[in-house]
JSON list of C-alpha atoms in Angstrom, two decimals:
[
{"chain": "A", "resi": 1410, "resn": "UNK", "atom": "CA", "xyz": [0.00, 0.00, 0.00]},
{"chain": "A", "resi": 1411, "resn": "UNK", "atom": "CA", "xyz": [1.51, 3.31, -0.98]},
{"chain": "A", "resi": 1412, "resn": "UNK", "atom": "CA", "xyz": [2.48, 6.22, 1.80]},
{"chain": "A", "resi": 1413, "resn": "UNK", "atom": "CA", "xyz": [-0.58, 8.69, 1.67]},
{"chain": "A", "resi": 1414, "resn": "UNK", "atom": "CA", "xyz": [-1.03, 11.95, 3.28]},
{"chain": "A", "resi": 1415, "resn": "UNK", "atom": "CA", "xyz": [-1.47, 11.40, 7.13]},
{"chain": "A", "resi": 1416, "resn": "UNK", "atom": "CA", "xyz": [-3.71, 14.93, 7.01]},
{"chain": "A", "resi": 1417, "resn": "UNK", "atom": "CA", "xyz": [-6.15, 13.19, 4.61]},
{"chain": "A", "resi": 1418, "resn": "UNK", "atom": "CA", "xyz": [-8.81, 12.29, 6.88]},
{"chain": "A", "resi": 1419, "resn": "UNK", "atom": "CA", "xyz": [-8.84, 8.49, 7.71]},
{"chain": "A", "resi": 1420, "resn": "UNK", "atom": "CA", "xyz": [-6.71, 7.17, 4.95]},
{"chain": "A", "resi": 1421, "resn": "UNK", "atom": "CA", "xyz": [-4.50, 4.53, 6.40]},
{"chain": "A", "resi": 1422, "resn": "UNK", "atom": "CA", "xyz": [-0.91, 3.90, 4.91]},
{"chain": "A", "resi": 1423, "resn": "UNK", "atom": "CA", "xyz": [2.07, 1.75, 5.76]},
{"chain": "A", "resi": 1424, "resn": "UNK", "atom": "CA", "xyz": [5.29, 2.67, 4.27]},
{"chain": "A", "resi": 1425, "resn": "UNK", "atom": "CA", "xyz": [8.56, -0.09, 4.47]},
{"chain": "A", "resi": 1426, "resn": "UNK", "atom": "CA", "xyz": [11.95, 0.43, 4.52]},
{"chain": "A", "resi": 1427, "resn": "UNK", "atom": "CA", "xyz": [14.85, -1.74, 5.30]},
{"chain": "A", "resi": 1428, "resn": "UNK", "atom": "CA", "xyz": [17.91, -0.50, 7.33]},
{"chain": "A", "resi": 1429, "resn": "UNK", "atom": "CA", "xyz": [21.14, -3.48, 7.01]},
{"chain": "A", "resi": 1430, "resn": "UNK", "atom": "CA", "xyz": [18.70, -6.06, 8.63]},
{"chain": "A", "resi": 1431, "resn": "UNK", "atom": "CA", "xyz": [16.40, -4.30, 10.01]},
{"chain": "A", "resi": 1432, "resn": "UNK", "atom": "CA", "xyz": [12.53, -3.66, 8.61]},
{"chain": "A", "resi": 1433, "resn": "UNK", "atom": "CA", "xyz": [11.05, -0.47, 9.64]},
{"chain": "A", "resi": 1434, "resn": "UNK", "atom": "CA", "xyz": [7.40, -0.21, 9.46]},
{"chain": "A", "resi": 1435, "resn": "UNK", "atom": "CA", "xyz": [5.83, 2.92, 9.74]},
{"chain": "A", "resi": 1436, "resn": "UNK", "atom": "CA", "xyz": [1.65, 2.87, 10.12]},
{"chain": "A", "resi": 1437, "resn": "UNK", "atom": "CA", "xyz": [-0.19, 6.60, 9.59]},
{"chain": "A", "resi": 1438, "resn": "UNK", "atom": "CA", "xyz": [-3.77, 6.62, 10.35]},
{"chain": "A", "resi": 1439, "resn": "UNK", "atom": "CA", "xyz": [-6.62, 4.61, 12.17]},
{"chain": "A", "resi": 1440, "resn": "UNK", "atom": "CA", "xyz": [-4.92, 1.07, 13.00]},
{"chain": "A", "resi": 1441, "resn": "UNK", "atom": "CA", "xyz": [-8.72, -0.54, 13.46]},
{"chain": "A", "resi": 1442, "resn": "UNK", "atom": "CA", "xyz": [-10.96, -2.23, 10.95]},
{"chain": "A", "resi": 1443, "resn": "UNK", "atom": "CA", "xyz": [-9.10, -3.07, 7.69]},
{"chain": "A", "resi": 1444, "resn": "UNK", "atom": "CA", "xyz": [-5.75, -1.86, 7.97]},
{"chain": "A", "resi": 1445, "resn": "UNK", "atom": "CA", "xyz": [-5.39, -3.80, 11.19]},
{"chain": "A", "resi": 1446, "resn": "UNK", "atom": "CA", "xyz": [-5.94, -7.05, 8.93]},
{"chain": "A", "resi": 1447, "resn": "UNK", "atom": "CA", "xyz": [-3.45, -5.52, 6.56]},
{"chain": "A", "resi": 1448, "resn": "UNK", "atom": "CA", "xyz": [-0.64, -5.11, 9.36]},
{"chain": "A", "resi": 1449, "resn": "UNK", "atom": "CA", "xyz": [-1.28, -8.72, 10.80]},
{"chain": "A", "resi": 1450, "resn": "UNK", "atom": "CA", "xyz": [-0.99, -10.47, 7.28]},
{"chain": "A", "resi": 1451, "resn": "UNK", "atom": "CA", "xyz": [2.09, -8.76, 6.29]},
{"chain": "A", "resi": 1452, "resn": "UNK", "atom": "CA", "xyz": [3.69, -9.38, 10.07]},
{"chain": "A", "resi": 1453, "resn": "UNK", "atom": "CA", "xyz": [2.47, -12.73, 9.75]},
{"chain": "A", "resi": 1454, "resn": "UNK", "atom": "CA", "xyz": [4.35, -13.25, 6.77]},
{"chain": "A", "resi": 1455, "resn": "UNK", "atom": "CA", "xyz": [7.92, -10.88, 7.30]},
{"chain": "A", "resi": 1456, "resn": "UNK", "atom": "CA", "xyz": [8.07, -13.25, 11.05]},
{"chain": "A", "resi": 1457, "resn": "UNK", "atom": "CA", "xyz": [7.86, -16.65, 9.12]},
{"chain": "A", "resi": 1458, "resn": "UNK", "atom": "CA", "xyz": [9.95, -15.56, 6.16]},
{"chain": "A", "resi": 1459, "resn": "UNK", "atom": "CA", "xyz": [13.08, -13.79, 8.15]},
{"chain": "A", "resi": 1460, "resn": "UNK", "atom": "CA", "xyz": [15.40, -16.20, 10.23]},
{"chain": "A", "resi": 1461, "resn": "UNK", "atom": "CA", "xyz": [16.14, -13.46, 13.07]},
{"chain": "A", "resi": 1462, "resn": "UNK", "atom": "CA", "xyz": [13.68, -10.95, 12.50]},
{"chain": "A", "resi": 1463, "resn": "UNK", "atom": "CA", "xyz": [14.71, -7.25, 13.15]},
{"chain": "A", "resi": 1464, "resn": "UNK", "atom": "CA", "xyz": [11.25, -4.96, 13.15]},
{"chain": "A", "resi": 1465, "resn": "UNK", "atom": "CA", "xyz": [10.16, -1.61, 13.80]},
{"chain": "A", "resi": 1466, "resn": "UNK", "atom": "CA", "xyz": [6.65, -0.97, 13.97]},
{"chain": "A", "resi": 1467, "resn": "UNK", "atom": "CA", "xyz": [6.68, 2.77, 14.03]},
{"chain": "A", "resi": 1468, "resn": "UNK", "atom": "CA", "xyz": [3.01, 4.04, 15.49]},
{"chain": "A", "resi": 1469, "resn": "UNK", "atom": "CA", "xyz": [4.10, 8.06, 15.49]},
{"chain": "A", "resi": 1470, "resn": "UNK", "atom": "CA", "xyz": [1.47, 8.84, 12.75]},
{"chain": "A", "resi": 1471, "resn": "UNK", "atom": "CA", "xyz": [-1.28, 6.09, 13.87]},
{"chain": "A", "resi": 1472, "resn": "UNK", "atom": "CA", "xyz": [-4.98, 8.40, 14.94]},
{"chain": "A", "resi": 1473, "resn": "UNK", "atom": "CA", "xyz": [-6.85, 5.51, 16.38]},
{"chain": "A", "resi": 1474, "resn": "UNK", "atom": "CA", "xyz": [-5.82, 2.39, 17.86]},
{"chain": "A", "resi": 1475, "resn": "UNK", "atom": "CA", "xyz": [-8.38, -0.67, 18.27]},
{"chain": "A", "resi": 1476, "resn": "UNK", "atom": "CA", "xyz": [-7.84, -3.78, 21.22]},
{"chain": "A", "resi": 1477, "resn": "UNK", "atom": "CA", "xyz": [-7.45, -5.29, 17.86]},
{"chain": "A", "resi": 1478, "resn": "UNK", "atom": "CA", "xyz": [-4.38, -3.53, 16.68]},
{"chain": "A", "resi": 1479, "resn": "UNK", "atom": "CA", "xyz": [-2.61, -3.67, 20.12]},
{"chain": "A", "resi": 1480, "resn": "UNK", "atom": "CA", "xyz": [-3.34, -7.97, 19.96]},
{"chain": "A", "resi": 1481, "resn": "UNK", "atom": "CA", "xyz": [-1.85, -7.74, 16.84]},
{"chain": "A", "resi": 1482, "resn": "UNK", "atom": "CA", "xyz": [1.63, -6.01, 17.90]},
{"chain": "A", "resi": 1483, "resn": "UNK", "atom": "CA", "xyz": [1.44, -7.88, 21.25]},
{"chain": "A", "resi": 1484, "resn": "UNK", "atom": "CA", "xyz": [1.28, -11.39, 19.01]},
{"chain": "A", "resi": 1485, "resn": "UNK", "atom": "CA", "xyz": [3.95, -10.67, 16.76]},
{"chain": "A", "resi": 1486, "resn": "UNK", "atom": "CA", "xyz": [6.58, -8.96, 19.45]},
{"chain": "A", "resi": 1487, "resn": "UNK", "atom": "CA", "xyz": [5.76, -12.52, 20.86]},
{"chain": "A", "resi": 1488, "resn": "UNK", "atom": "CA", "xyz": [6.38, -14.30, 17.94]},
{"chain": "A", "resi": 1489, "resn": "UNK", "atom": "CA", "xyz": [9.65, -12.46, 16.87]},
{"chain": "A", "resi": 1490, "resn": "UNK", "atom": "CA", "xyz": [11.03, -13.09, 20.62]},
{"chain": "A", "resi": 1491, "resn": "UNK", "atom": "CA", "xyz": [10.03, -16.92, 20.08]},
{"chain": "A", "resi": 1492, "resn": "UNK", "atom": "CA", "xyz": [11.94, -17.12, 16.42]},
{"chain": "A", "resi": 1493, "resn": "UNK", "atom": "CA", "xyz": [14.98, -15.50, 18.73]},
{"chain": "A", "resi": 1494, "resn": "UNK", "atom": "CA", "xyz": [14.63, -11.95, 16.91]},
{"chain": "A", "resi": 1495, "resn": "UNK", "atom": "CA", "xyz": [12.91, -9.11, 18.25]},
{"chain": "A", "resi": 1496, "resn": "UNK", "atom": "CA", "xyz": [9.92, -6.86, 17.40]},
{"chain": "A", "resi": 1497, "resn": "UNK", "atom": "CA", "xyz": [10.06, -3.07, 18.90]},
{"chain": "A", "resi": 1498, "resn": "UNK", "atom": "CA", "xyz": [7.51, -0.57, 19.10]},
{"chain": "A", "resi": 1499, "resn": "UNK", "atom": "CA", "xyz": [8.41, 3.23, 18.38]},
{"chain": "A", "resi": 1500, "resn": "UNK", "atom": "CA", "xyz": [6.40, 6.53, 18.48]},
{"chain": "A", "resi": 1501, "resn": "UNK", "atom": "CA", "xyz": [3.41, 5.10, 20.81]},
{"chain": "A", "resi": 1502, "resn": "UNK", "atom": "CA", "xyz": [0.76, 7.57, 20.64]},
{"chain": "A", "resi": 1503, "resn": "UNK", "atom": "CA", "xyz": [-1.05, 8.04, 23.66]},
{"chain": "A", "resi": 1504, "resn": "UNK", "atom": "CA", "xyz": [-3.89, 6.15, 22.38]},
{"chain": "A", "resi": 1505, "resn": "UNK", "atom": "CA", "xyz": [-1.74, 3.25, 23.22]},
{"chain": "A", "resi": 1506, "resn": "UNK", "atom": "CA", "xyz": [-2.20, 3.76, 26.69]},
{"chain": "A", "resi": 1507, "resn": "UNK", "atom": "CA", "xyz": [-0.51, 1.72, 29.75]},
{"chain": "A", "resi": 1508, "resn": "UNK", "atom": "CA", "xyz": [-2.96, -0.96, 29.15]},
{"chain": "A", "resi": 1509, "resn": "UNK", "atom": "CA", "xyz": [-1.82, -1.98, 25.96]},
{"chain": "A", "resi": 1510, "resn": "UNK", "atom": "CA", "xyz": [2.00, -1.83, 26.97]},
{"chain": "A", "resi": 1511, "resn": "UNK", "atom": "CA", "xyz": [1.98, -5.60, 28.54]},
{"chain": "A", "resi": 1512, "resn": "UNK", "atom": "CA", "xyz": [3.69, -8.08, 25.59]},
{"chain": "A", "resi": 1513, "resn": "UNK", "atom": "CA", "xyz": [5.09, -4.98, 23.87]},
{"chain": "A", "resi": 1514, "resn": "UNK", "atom": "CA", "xyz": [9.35, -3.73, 23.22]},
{"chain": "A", "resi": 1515, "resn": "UNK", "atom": "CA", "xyz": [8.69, -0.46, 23.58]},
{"chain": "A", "resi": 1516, "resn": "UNK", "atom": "CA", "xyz": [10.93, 2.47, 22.42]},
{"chain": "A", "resi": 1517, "resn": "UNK", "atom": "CA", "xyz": [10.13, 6.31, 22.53]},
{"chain": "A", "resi": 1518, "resn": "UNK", "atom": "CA", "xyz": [11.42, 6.71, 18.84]},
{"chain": "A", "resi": 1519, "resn": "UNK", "atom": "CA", "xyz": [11.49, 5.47, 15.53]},
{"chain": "A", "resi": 1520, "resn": "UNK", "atom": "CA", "xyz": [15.66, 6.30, 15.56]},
{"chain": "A", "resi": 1521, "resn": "UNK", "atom": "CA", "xyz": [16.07, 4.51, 18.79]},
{"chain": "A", "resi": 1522, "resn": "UNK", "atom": "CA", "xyz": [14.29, 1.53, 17.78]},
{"chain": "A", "resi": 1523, "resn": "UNK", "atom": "CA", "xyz": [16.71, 1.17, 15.11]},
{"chain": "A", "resi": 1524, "resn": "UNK", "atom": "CA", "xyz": [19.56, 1.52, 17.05]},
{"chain": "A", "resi": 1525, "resn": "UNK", "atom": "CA", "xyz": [18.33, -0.64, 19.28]},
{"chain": "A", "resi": 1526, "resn": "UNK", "atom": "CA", "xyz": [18.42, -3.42, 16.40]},
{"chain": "A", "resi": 1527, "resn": "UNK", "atom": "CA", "xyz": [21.51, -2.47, 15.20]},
{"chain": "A", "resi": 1528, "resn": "UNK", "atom": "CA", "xyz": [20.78, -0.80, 11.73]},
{"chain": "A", "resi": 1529, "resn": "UNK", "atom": "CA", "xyz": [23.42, 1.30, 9.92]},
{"chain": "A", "resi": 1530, "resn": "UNK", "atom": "CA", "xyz": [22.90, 4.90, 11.42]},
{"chain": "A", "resi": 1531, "resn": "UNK", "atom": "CA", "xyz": [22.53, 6.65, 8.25]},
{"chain": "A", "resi": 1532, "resn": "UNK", "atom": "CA", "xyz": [18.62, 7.10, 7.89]}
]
């Protein structure tokens, strides 16, 4: 799905980069309905395709955030920590609340996420 503008309205968009071995993920807009769907197949697939997996899962530009969205993060942190990688969570907005930190690698920012996974520092 291509990047769209985050001031559109509701328009959900998820734009992938890779860093060395490390997959940023950045999500703008609601993270509910649809789009959460969208983010759990394509987690789904990057954990069973990548030996160690290395994610971001940047949430700075993410306007609402269903208990479905949060399961979906919370499952796939646990499933990257199971395949002995690790999945971290960057820009939480405070729709995320304390209740849905439990199960999640949480960083404050997108740049220390990847640091923390050891991508090249030239972003």
């Amino acid at each position: 799905m291509p990047p769209t503008d985050p001031a559109a309205g509701d328009d959900f968009s998820i734009r992938i980069r890779t860093f060395g071995g490390v997959l940023l993920i950045q999500l703008d807009g609601p993270l509910s309905g649809t789009p959460v769907d969208i983010v759990r197949m394509y987690l789904m697939r990057t954990l069973v395709t990548q030996p160690l997996p290395a994610l971001v899962v940047d949430l700075a530009g993410v306007t609402a955030l269903e208990e479905a969205g949060r399961e979906v993060l919370r499952s796939a942190t646990g499933q990257a920590r199971e395949a002995g990688g690790r999945l971290v969570v960057t820009g939480v907005p405070p729709l995320l609340g304390t209740a849905g930190e439990a199960g999640l690698d949480l960083l404050p920012t997108m740049g220390d996420g990847l640091t923390a996974l050891g991508a090249p520092q030239e972003r």
